[in-house]
Short mmCIF file of the N, C-alpha and C atoms (twelve columns), coordinates in Angstrom:
data_MODEL
# 
_entry.id   MODEL 
# 
loop_
_atom_site.group_PDB 
_atom_site.id 
_atom_site.type_symbol 
_atom_site.label_atom_id 
_atom_site.label_alt_id 
_atom_site.label_comp_id 
_atom_site.label_asym_id 
_atom_site.label_seq_id 
_atom_site.Cartn_x 
_atom_site.Cartn_y 
_atom_site.Cartn_z 
_atom_site.pdbx_PDB_model_num 
ATOM 1   N N  . MET A 1  59.981  208.742 105.507 1 
ATOM 2   C CA . MET A 1  60.661  209.903 104.998 1 
ATOM 3   C C  . MET A 1  61.844  209.461 104.142 1 
ATOM 4   N N  . GLN A 2  61.902  209.995 102.950 1 
ATOM 5   C CA . GLN A 2  62.975  209.605 102.042 1 
ATOM 6   C C  . GLN A 2  64.102  210.642 102.135 1 
ATOM 7   N N  . THR A 3  65.277  210.174 102.487 1 
ATOM 8   C CA . THR A 3  66.439  211.063 102.577 1 
ATOM 9   C C  . THR A 3  67.468  210.637 101.544 1 
ATOM 10  N N  . LEU A 4  68.559  211.367 101.500 1 
ATOM 11  C CA . LEU A 4  69.609  211.050 100.541 1 
ATOM 12  C C  . LEU A 4  70.218  209.688 100.827 1 
ATOM 13  N N  . ALA A 5  70.224  209.290 102.088 1 
ATOM 14  C CA . ALA A 5  70.786  207.990 102.454 1 
ATOM 15  C C  . ALA A 5  69.931  206.844 101.919 1 
ATOM 16  N N  . HIS A 6  68.676  207.104 101.645 1 
ATOM 17  C CA . HIS A 6  67.771  206.058 101.146 1 
ATOM 18  C C  . HIS A 6  67.253  206.457 99.773  1 
ATOM 19  N N  . PHE A 7  68.124  206.679 98.844  1 
ATOM 20  C CA . PHE A 7  67.786  207.099 97.489  1 
ATOM 21  C C  . PHE A 7  67.092  205.969 96.754  1 
ATOM 22  N N  . ALA A 8  66.026  206.240 96.133  1 
ATOM 23  C CA . ALA A 8  65.200  205.362 95.298  1 
ATOM 24  C C  . ALA A 8  65.292  203.883 95.635  1 
ATOM 25  N N  . ASP A 9  66.353  203.221 95.235  1 
ATOM 26  C CA . ASP A 9  66.469  201.766 95.437  1 
ATOM 27  C C  . ASP A 9  67.255  201.426 96.692  1 
ATOM 28  N N  . GLY A 10 67.443  202.357 97.570  1 
ATOM 29  C CA . GLY A 10 68.156  202.072 98.804  1 
ATOM 30  C C  . GLY A 10 69.620  202.454 98.765  1 
ATOM 31  N N  . GLY A 11 70.114  202.968 97.642  1 
ATOM 32  C CA . GLY A 11 71.519  203.372 97.544  1 
ATOM 33  C C  . GLY A 11 71.642  204.864 97.321  1 
ATOM 34  N N  . LEU A 12 72.843  205.340 97.294  1 
ATOM 35  C CA . LEU A 12 73.067  206.778 97.112  1 
ATOM 36  C C  . LEU A 12 73.011  207.185 95.657  1 
ATOM 37  N N  . GLY A 13 73.219  206.260 94.762  1 
ATOM 38  C CA . GLY A 13 73.158  206.587 93.347  1 
ATOM 39  C C  . GLY A 13 74.273  207.528 92.935  1 
ATOM 40  N N  . PRO A 14 74.030  208.317 91.914  1 
ATOM 41  C CA . PRO A 14 75.084  209.219 91.420  1 
ATOM 42  C C  . PRO A 14 75.386  210.376 92.357  1 
ATOM 43  N N  . TRP A 15 74.563  210.618 93.358  1 
ATOM 44  C CA . TRP A 15 74.791  211.719 94.288  1 
ATOM 45  C C  . TRP A 15 76.054  211.536 95.110  1 
ATOM 46  N N  . ILE A 16 76.505  210.307 95.244  1 
ATOM 47  C CA . ILE A 16 77.701  210.045 96.038  1 
ATOM 48  C C  . ILE A 16 78.919  210.745 95.437  1 
ATOM 49  N N  . LEU A 17 78.913  210.981 94.118  1 
ATOM 50  C CA . LEU A 17 80.038  211.648 93.460  1 
ATOM 51  C C  . LEU A 17 80.030  213.157 93.678  1 
ATOM 52  N N  . LEU A 18 78.906  213.708 94.061  1 
ATOM 53  C CA . LEU A 18 78.786  215.147 94.227  1 
ATOM 54  C C  . LEU A 18 79.582  215.656 95.430  1 
ATOM 55  N N  . PHE A 19 79.589  214.929 96.517  1 
ATOM 56  C CA . PHE A 19 80.228  215.407 97.737  1 
ATOM 57  C C  . PHE A 19 81.749  215.533 97.610  1 
ATOM 58  N N  . PRO A 20 82.471  214.569 97.052  1 
ATOM 59  C CA . PRO A 20 83.918  214.783 96.863  1 
ATOM 60  C C  . PRO A 20 84.217  215.942 95.903  1 
ATOM 61  N N  . LEU A 21 83.364  216.141 94.901  1 
ATOM 62  C CA . LEU A 21 83.576  217.255 93.982  1 
ATOM 63  C C  . LEU A 21 83.384  218.597 94.683  1 
ATOM 64  N N  . ILE A 22 82.410  218.684 95.572  1 
ATOM 65  C CA . ILE A 22 82.192  219.913 96.328  1 
ATOM 66  C C  . ILE A 22 83.389  220.199 97.229  1 
ATOM 67  N N  . TRP A 23 83.880  219.176 97.928  1 
ATOM 68  C CA . TRP A 23 85.039  219.367 98.805  1 
ATOM 69  C C  . TRP A 23 86.283  219.735 98.000  1 
ATOM 70  N N  . ALA A 24 86.470  219.134 96.841  1 
ATOM 71  C CA . ALA A 24 87.615  219.473 95.992  1 
ATOM 72  C C  . ALA A 24 87.511  220.929 95.539  1 
ATOM 73  N N  . ALA A 25 86.313  221.376 95.188  1 
ATOM 74  C CA . ALA A 25 86.122  222.763 94.773  1 
ATOM 75  C C  . ALA A 25 86.409  223.729 95.921  1 
ATOM 76  N N  . VAL A 26 86.007  223.364 97.133  1 
ATOM 77  C CA . VAL A 26 86.272  224.210 98.301  1 
ATOM 78  C C  . VAL A 26 87.775  224.312 98.557  1 
ATOM 79  N N  . VAL A 27 88.483  223.189 98.490  1 
ATOM 80  C CA . VAL A 27 89.930  223.189 98.731  1 
ATOM 81  C C  . VAL A 27 90.660  223.980 97.650  1 
ATOM 82  N N  . VAL A 28 90.341  223.736 96.389  1 
ATOM 83  C CA . VAL A 28 90.987  224.453 95.289  1 
ATOM 84  C C  . VAL A 28 90.669  225.947 95.371  1 
ATOM 85  N N  . GLY A 29 89.444  226.291 95.687  1 
ATOM 86  C CA . GLY A 29 89.082  227.705 95.833  1 
ATOM 87  C C  . GLY A 29 89.828  228.373 96.981  1 
ATOM 88  N N  . GLY A 30 89.974  227.679 98.093  1 
ATOM 89  C CA . GLY A 30 90.726  228.224 99.228  1 
ATOM 90  C C  . GLY A 30 92.189  228.446 98.905  1 
ATOM 91  N N  . ILE A 31 92.799  227.481 98.244  1 
ATOM 92  C CA . ILE A 31 94.208  227.617 97.867  1 
ATOM 93  C C  . ILE A 31 94.379  228.755 96.868  1 
ATOM 94  N N  . THR A 32 93.479  228.844 95.903  1 
ATOM 95  C CA . THR A 32 93.550  229.920 94.918  1 
ATOM 96  C C  . THR A 32 93.406  231.278 95.595  1 
ATOM 97  N N  . LEU A 33 92.478  231.389 96.517  1 
ATOM 98  C CA . LEU A 33 92.283  232.644 97.238  1 
ATOM 99  C C  . LEU A 33 93.525  233.015 98.035  1 
ATOM 100 N N  . LEU A 34 94.137  232.052 98.720  1 
ATOM 101 C CA . LEU A 34 95.347  232.326 99.484  1 
ATOM 102 C C  . LEU A 34 96.502  232.728 98.579  1 
ATOM 103 N N  . ARG A 35 96.635  232.063 97.441  1 
ATOM 104 C CA . ARG A 35 97.734  232.394 96.522  1 
ATOM 105 C C  . ARG A 35 97.588  233.800 95.965  1 
ATOM 106 N N  . ARG A 36 96.355  234.231 95.725  1 
ATOM 107 C CA . ARG A 36 96.131  235.557 95.137  1 
ATOM 108 C C  . ARG A 36 96.170  236.675 96.156  1 
ATOM 109 N N  . THR A 37 96.041  236.375 97.437  1 
ATOM 110 C CA . THR A 37 95.987  237.438 98.437  1 
ATOM 111 C C  . THR A 37 97.135  237.330 99.438  1 
ATOM 112 N N  . VAL A 38 97.060  236.395 100.340 1 
ATOM 113 C CA . VAL A 38 97.978  236.316 101.475 1 
ATOM 114 C C  . VAL A 38 99.387  235.951 101.047 1 
ATOM 115 N N  . TRP A 39 99.531  234.955 100.187 1 
ATOM 116 C CA . TRP A 39 100.863 234.467 99.839  1 
ATOM 117 C C  . TRP A 39 101.549 235.303 98.784  1 
ATOM 118 N N  . ARG A 40 100.837 236.206 98.112  1 
ATOM 119 C CA . ARG A 40 101.457 237.021 97.059  1 
ATOM 120 C C  . ARG A 40 102.481 237.959 97.684  1 
ATOM 121 N N  . GLY A 41 103.642 238.022 97.094  1 
ATOM 122 C CA . GLY A 41 104.678 238.919 97.584  1 
ATOM 123 C C  . GLY A 41 105.601 238.293 98.603  1 
ATOM 124 N N  . ARG A 42 105.209 237.201 99.212  1 
ATOM 125 C CA . ARG A 42 106.094 236.529 100.154 1 
ATOM 126 C C  . ARG A 42 107.010 235.594 99.402  1 
ATOM 127 N N  . ARG A 43 108.251 235.561 99.822  1 
ATOM 128 C CA . ARG A 43 109.186 234.642 99.188  1 
ATOM 129 C C  . ARG A 43 109.094 233.298 99.878  1 
ATOM 130 N N  . GLY A 44 108.892 232.274 99.118  1 
ATOM 131 C CA . GLY A 44 108.903 230.929 99.655  1 
ATOM 132 C C  . GLY A 44 110.295 230.340 99.567  1 
ATOM 133 N N  . PRO A 45 110.491 229.140 100.047 1 
ATOM 134 C CA . PRO A 45 111.818 228.521 99.999  1 
ATOM 135 C C  . PRO A 45 112.263 228.217 98.580  1 
ATOM 136 N N  . TRP A 46 111.335 228.198 97.613  1 
ATOM 137 C CA . TRP A 46 111.675 227.887 96.234  1 
ATOM 138 C C  . TRP A 46 112.176 229.106 95.463  1 
ATOM 139 N N  . ARG A 47 112.001 230.291 96.008  1 
ATOM 140 C CA . ARG A 47 112.443 231.502 95.320  1 
ATOM 141 C C  . ARG A 47 113.761 231.969 95.926  1 
ATOM 142 N N  . SER A 48 114.677 232.354 95.092  1 
ATOM 143 C CA . SER A 48 115.956 232.838 95.584  1 
ATOM 144 C C  . SER A 48 115.840 234.312 95.959  1 
ATOM 145 N N  . ALA A 49 116.753 234.750 96.789  1 
ATOM 146 C CA . ALA A 49 116.782 236.147 97.192  1 
ATOM 147 C C  . ALA A 49 117.216 237.004 96.005  1 
ATOM 148 N N  . PRO A 50 116.752 238.245 95.938  1 
ATOM 149 C CA . PRO A 50 117.155 239.092 94.819  1 
ATOM 150 C C  . PRO A 50 118.662 239.335 94.843  1 
ATOM 151 N N  . ASP A 51 119.241 239.425 93.669  1 
ATOM 152 C CA . ASP A 51 120.674 239.625 93.535  1 
ATOM 153 C C  . ASP A 51 121.000 241.086 93.835  1 
ATOM 154 N N  . GLU A 52 121.730 241.330 94.903  1 
ATOM 155 C CA . GLU A 52 122.059 242.698 95.315  1 
ATOM 156 C C  . GLU A 52 123.082 243.353 94.390  1 
ATOM 157 N N  . LYS A 53 123.741 242.570 93.559  1 
ATOM 158 C CA . LYS A 53 124.760 243.121 92.663  1 
ATOM 159 C C  . LYS A 53 124.263 243.258 91.227  1 
ATOM 160 N N  . SER A 54 123.000 242.983 90.961  1 
ATOM 161 C CA . SER A 54 122.504 243.115 89.599  1 
ATOM 162 C C  . SER A 54 122.474 244.591 89.215  1 
ATOM 163 N N  . PRO A 55 122.681 244.898 87.942  1 
ATOM 164 C CA . PRO A 55 122.703 246.302 87.511  1 
ATOM 165 C C  . PRO A 55 121.403 247.041 87.810  1 
ATOM 166 N N  . ILE A 56 120.283 246.373 87.686  1 
ATOM 167 C CA . ILE A 56 118.998 247.033 87.938  1 
ATOM 168 C C  . ILE A 56 118.839 247.351 89.417  1 
ATOM 169 N N  . THR A 57 119.294 246.441 90.284  1 
ATOM 170 C CA . THR A 57 119.224 246.682 91.722  1 
ATOM 171 C C  . THR A 57 120.153 247.829 92.121  1 
ATOM 172 N N  . VAL A 58 121.368 247.844 91.579  1 
ATOM 173 C CA . VAL A 58 122.314 248.925 91.873  1 
ATOM 174 C C  . VAL A 58 121.750 250.265 91.408  1 
ATOM 175 N N  . LEU A 59 121.131 250.273 90.222  1 
ATOM 176 C CA . LEU A 59 120.518 251.496 89.713  1 
ATOM 177 C C  . LEU A 59 119.409 251.976 90.647  1 
ATOM 178 N N  . GLY A 60 118.592 251.043 91.135  1 
ATOM 179 C CA . GLY A 60 117.532 251.411 92.070  1 
ATOM 180 C C  . GLY A 60 118.082 251.995 93.364  1 
ATOM 181 N N  . HIS A 61 119.174 251.430 93.867  1 
ATOM 182 C CA . HIS A 61 119.796 251.960 95.080  1 
ATOM 183 C C  . HIS A 61 120.369 253.363 94.844  1 
ATOM 184 N N  . ARG A 62 120.974 253.572 93.679  1 
ATOM 185 C CA . ARG A 62 121.527 254.889 93.369  1 
ATOM 186 C C  . ARG A 62 120.414 255.931 93.279  1 
ATOM 187 N N  . PHE A 63 119.280 255.560 92.683  1 
ATOM 188 C CA . PHE A 63 118.145 256.486 92.588  1 
ATOM 189 C C  . PHE A 63 117.570 256.776 93.970  1 
ATOM 190 N N  . ALA A 64 117.458 255.735 94.798  1 
ATOM 191 C CA . ALA A 64 116.895 255.907 96.136  1 
ATOM 192 C C  . ALA A 64 117.787 256.774 97.018  1 
ATOM 193 N N  . SER A 65 119.091 256.679 96.827  1 
ATOM 194 C CA . SER A 65 119.996 257.468 97.663  1 
ATOM 195 C C  . SER A 65 120.183 258.892 97.146  1 
ATOM 196 N N  . GLY A 66 119.651 259.186 95.946  1 
ATOM 197 C CA . GLY A 66 119.726 260.545 95.418  1 
ATOM 198 C C  . GLY A 66 120.936 260.809 94.547  1 
ATOM 199 N N  . GLU A 67 121.711 259.785 94.211  1 
ATOM 200 C CA . GLU A 67 122.884 259.967 93.354  1 
ATOM 201 C C  . GLU A 67 122.485 260.372 91.935  1 
ATOM 202 N N  . ILE A 68 121.339 259.873 91.456  1 
ATOM 203 C CA . ILE A 68 120.865 260.210 90.115  1 
ATOM 204 C C  . ILE A 68 119.425 260.697 90.215  1 
ATOM 205 N N  . ASP A 69 119.010 261.516 89.259  1 
ATOM 206 C CA . ASP A 69 117.640 262.027 89.279  1 
ATOM 207 C C  . ASP A 69 116.701 261.069 88.531  1 
ATOM 208 N N  . GLU A 70 115.418 261.417 88.518  1 
ATOM 209 C CA . GLU A 70 114.413 260.524 87.941  1 
ATOM 210 C C  . GLU A 70 114.607 260.329 86.440  1 
ATOM 211 N N  . ASP A 71 114.939 261.388 85.719  1 
ATOM 212 C CA . ASP A 71 115.154 261.261 84.265  1 
ATOM 213 C C  . ASP A 71 116.313 260.324 83.960  1 
ATOM 214 N N  . GLU A 72 117.405 260.482 84.690  1 
ATOM 215 C CA . GLU A 72 118.571 259.623 84.492  1 
ATOM 216 C C  . GLU A 72 118.226 258.170 84.834  1 
ATOM 217 N N  . TYR A 73 117.443 257.999 85.920  1 
ATOM 218 C CA . TYR A 73 117.039 256.646 86.323  1 
ATOM 219 C C  . TYR A 73 116.256 255.963 85.209  1 
ATOM 220 N N  . TRP A 74 115.245 256.635 84.653  1 
ATOM 221 C CA . TRP A 74 114.409 256.017 83.621  1 
ATOM 222 C C  . TRP A 74 115.192 255.774 82.331  1 
ATOM 223 N N  . ARG A 75 116.105 256.690 81.998  1 
ATOM 224 C CA . ARG A 75 116.918 256.509 80.801  1 
ATOM 225 C C  . ARG A 75 117.803 255.271 80.926  1 
ATOM 226 N N  . ARG A 76 118.466 255.156 82.067  1 
ATOM 227 C CA . ARG A 76 119.346 254.004 82.270  1 
ATOM 228 C C  . ARG A 76 118.545 252.706 82.422  1 
ATOM 229 N N  . LEU A 77 117.395 252.775 83.045  1 
ATOM 230 C CA . LEU A 77 116.577 251.577 83.210  1 
ATOM 231 C C  . LEU A 77 116.096 251.051 81.864  1 
ATOM 232 N N  . SER A 78 115.760 251.955 80.943  1 
ATOM 233 C CA . SER A 78 115.321 251.494 79.629  1 
ATOM 234 C C  . SER A 78 116.453 250.780 78.893  1 
ATOM 235 N N  . VAL A 79 117.685 251.263 79.051  1 
ATOM 236 C CA . VAL A 79 118.832 250.595 78.432  1 
ATOM 237 C C  . VAL A 79 119.045 249.223 79.069  1 
ATOM 238 N N  . LEU A 80 118.950 249.144 80.386  1 
ATOM 239 C CA . LEU A 80 119.133 247.860 81.072  1 
ATOM 240 C C  . LEU A 80 118.021 246.882 80.718  1 
ATOM 241 N N  . ASP A 81 116.803 247.377 80.561  1 
ATOM 242 C CA . ASP A 81 115.690 246.507 80.171  1 
ATOM 243 C C  . ASP A 81 115.940 245.897 78.796  1 
ATOM 244 N N  . GLU A 82 116.462 246.693 77.880  1 
ATOM 245 C CA . GLU A 82 116.765 246.163 76.549  1 
ATOM 246 C C  . GLU A 82 117.890 245.139 76.605  1 
ATOM 247 N N  . GLN A 83 118.890 245.397 77.436  1 
ATOM 248 C CA . GLN A 83 120.046 244.517 77.497  1 
ATOM 249 C C  . GLN A 83 119.729 243.214 78.227  1 
ATOM 250 N N  . PHE A 84 119.015 243.295 79.347  1 
ATOM 251 C CA . PHE A 84 118.762 242.112 80.174  1 
ATOM 252 C C  . PHE A 84 117.396 241.494 79.937  1 
ATOM 253 N N  . GLY A 85 116.527 242.159 79.181  1 
ATOM 254 C CA . GLY A 85 115.232 241.600 78.836  1 
ATOM 255 C C  . GLY A 85 114.267 241.461 79.986  1 
ATOM 256 N N  . ARG A 86 114.330 242.362 80.951  1 
ATOM 257 C CA . ARG A 86 113.454 242.263 82.110  1 
ATOM 258 C C  . ARG A 86 111.994 242.474 81.756  1 
ATOM 259 N N  . THR A 87 111.711 243.290 80.740  1 
ATOM 260 C CA . THR A 87 110.323 243.598 80.412  1 
ATOM 261 C C  . THR A 87 109.661 242.497 79.604  1 
ATOM 262 N N  . GLY A 88 110.411 241.588 79.040  1 
ATOM 263 C CA . GLY A 88 109.851 240.463 78.290  1 
ATOM 264 C C  . GLY A 88 109.296 240.849 76.942  1 
ATOM 265 N N  . LYS A 89 109.783 241.902 76.319  1 
ATOM 266 C CA . LYS A 89 109.303 242.344 75.004  1 
ATOM 267 C C  . LYS A 89 109.911 241.471 73.928  1 
ATOM 268 N N  . GLY A 90 109.908 240.526 73.472  1 
ATOM 269 C CA . GLY A 90 110.474 239.848 72.333  1 
ATOM 270 C C  . GLY A 90 111.929 240.179 72.046  1 
ATOM 271 N N  . GLY A 91 112.545 239.455 71.172  1 
ATOM 272 C CA . GLY A 91 113.956 239.616 70.854  1 
ATOM 273 C C  . GLY A 91 114.213 240.782 69.915  1 
ATOM 274 N N  . ALA A 92 115.490 240.959 69.597  1 
ATOM 275 C CA . ALA A 92 115.887 242.036 68.698  1 
ATOM 276 C C  . ALA A 92 115.593 241.656 67.256  1 
ATOM 277 N N  . ALA A 93 115.493 242.670 66.397  1 
ATOM 278 C CA . ALA A 93 115.184 242.423 65.000  1 
ATOM 279 C C  . ALA A 93 116.388 241.981 64.224  1 
# 
C-alpha cells in the first residue's frame, strides 16, 4: 500500500510543504476571525482611553443629558468635525 509517507521514491517530495501552509492558513484565519468578531470594540493595552474632556465627548454628554436637542447636537458636531477632522474628509481648500 502506497501512502504519503512512502511517496514514489520513498520520500515525501513536495507534499511536505503543504502541511505547514495549511497550518499557517488555519492560524491566520483564526486570528482574522477573532479580530473581526470577538476582539472588535475591546480596548487593548495599546489603545488609550477616550479623552473625557474632548469637545466631541462633552457635546455627546450634553446631548445625552438633555441639555441640547438633536438639531443643536448635529449642528455643533458638524462644526467640530470640520475643526478637528474626525470624519477624515480631506483638508480645506
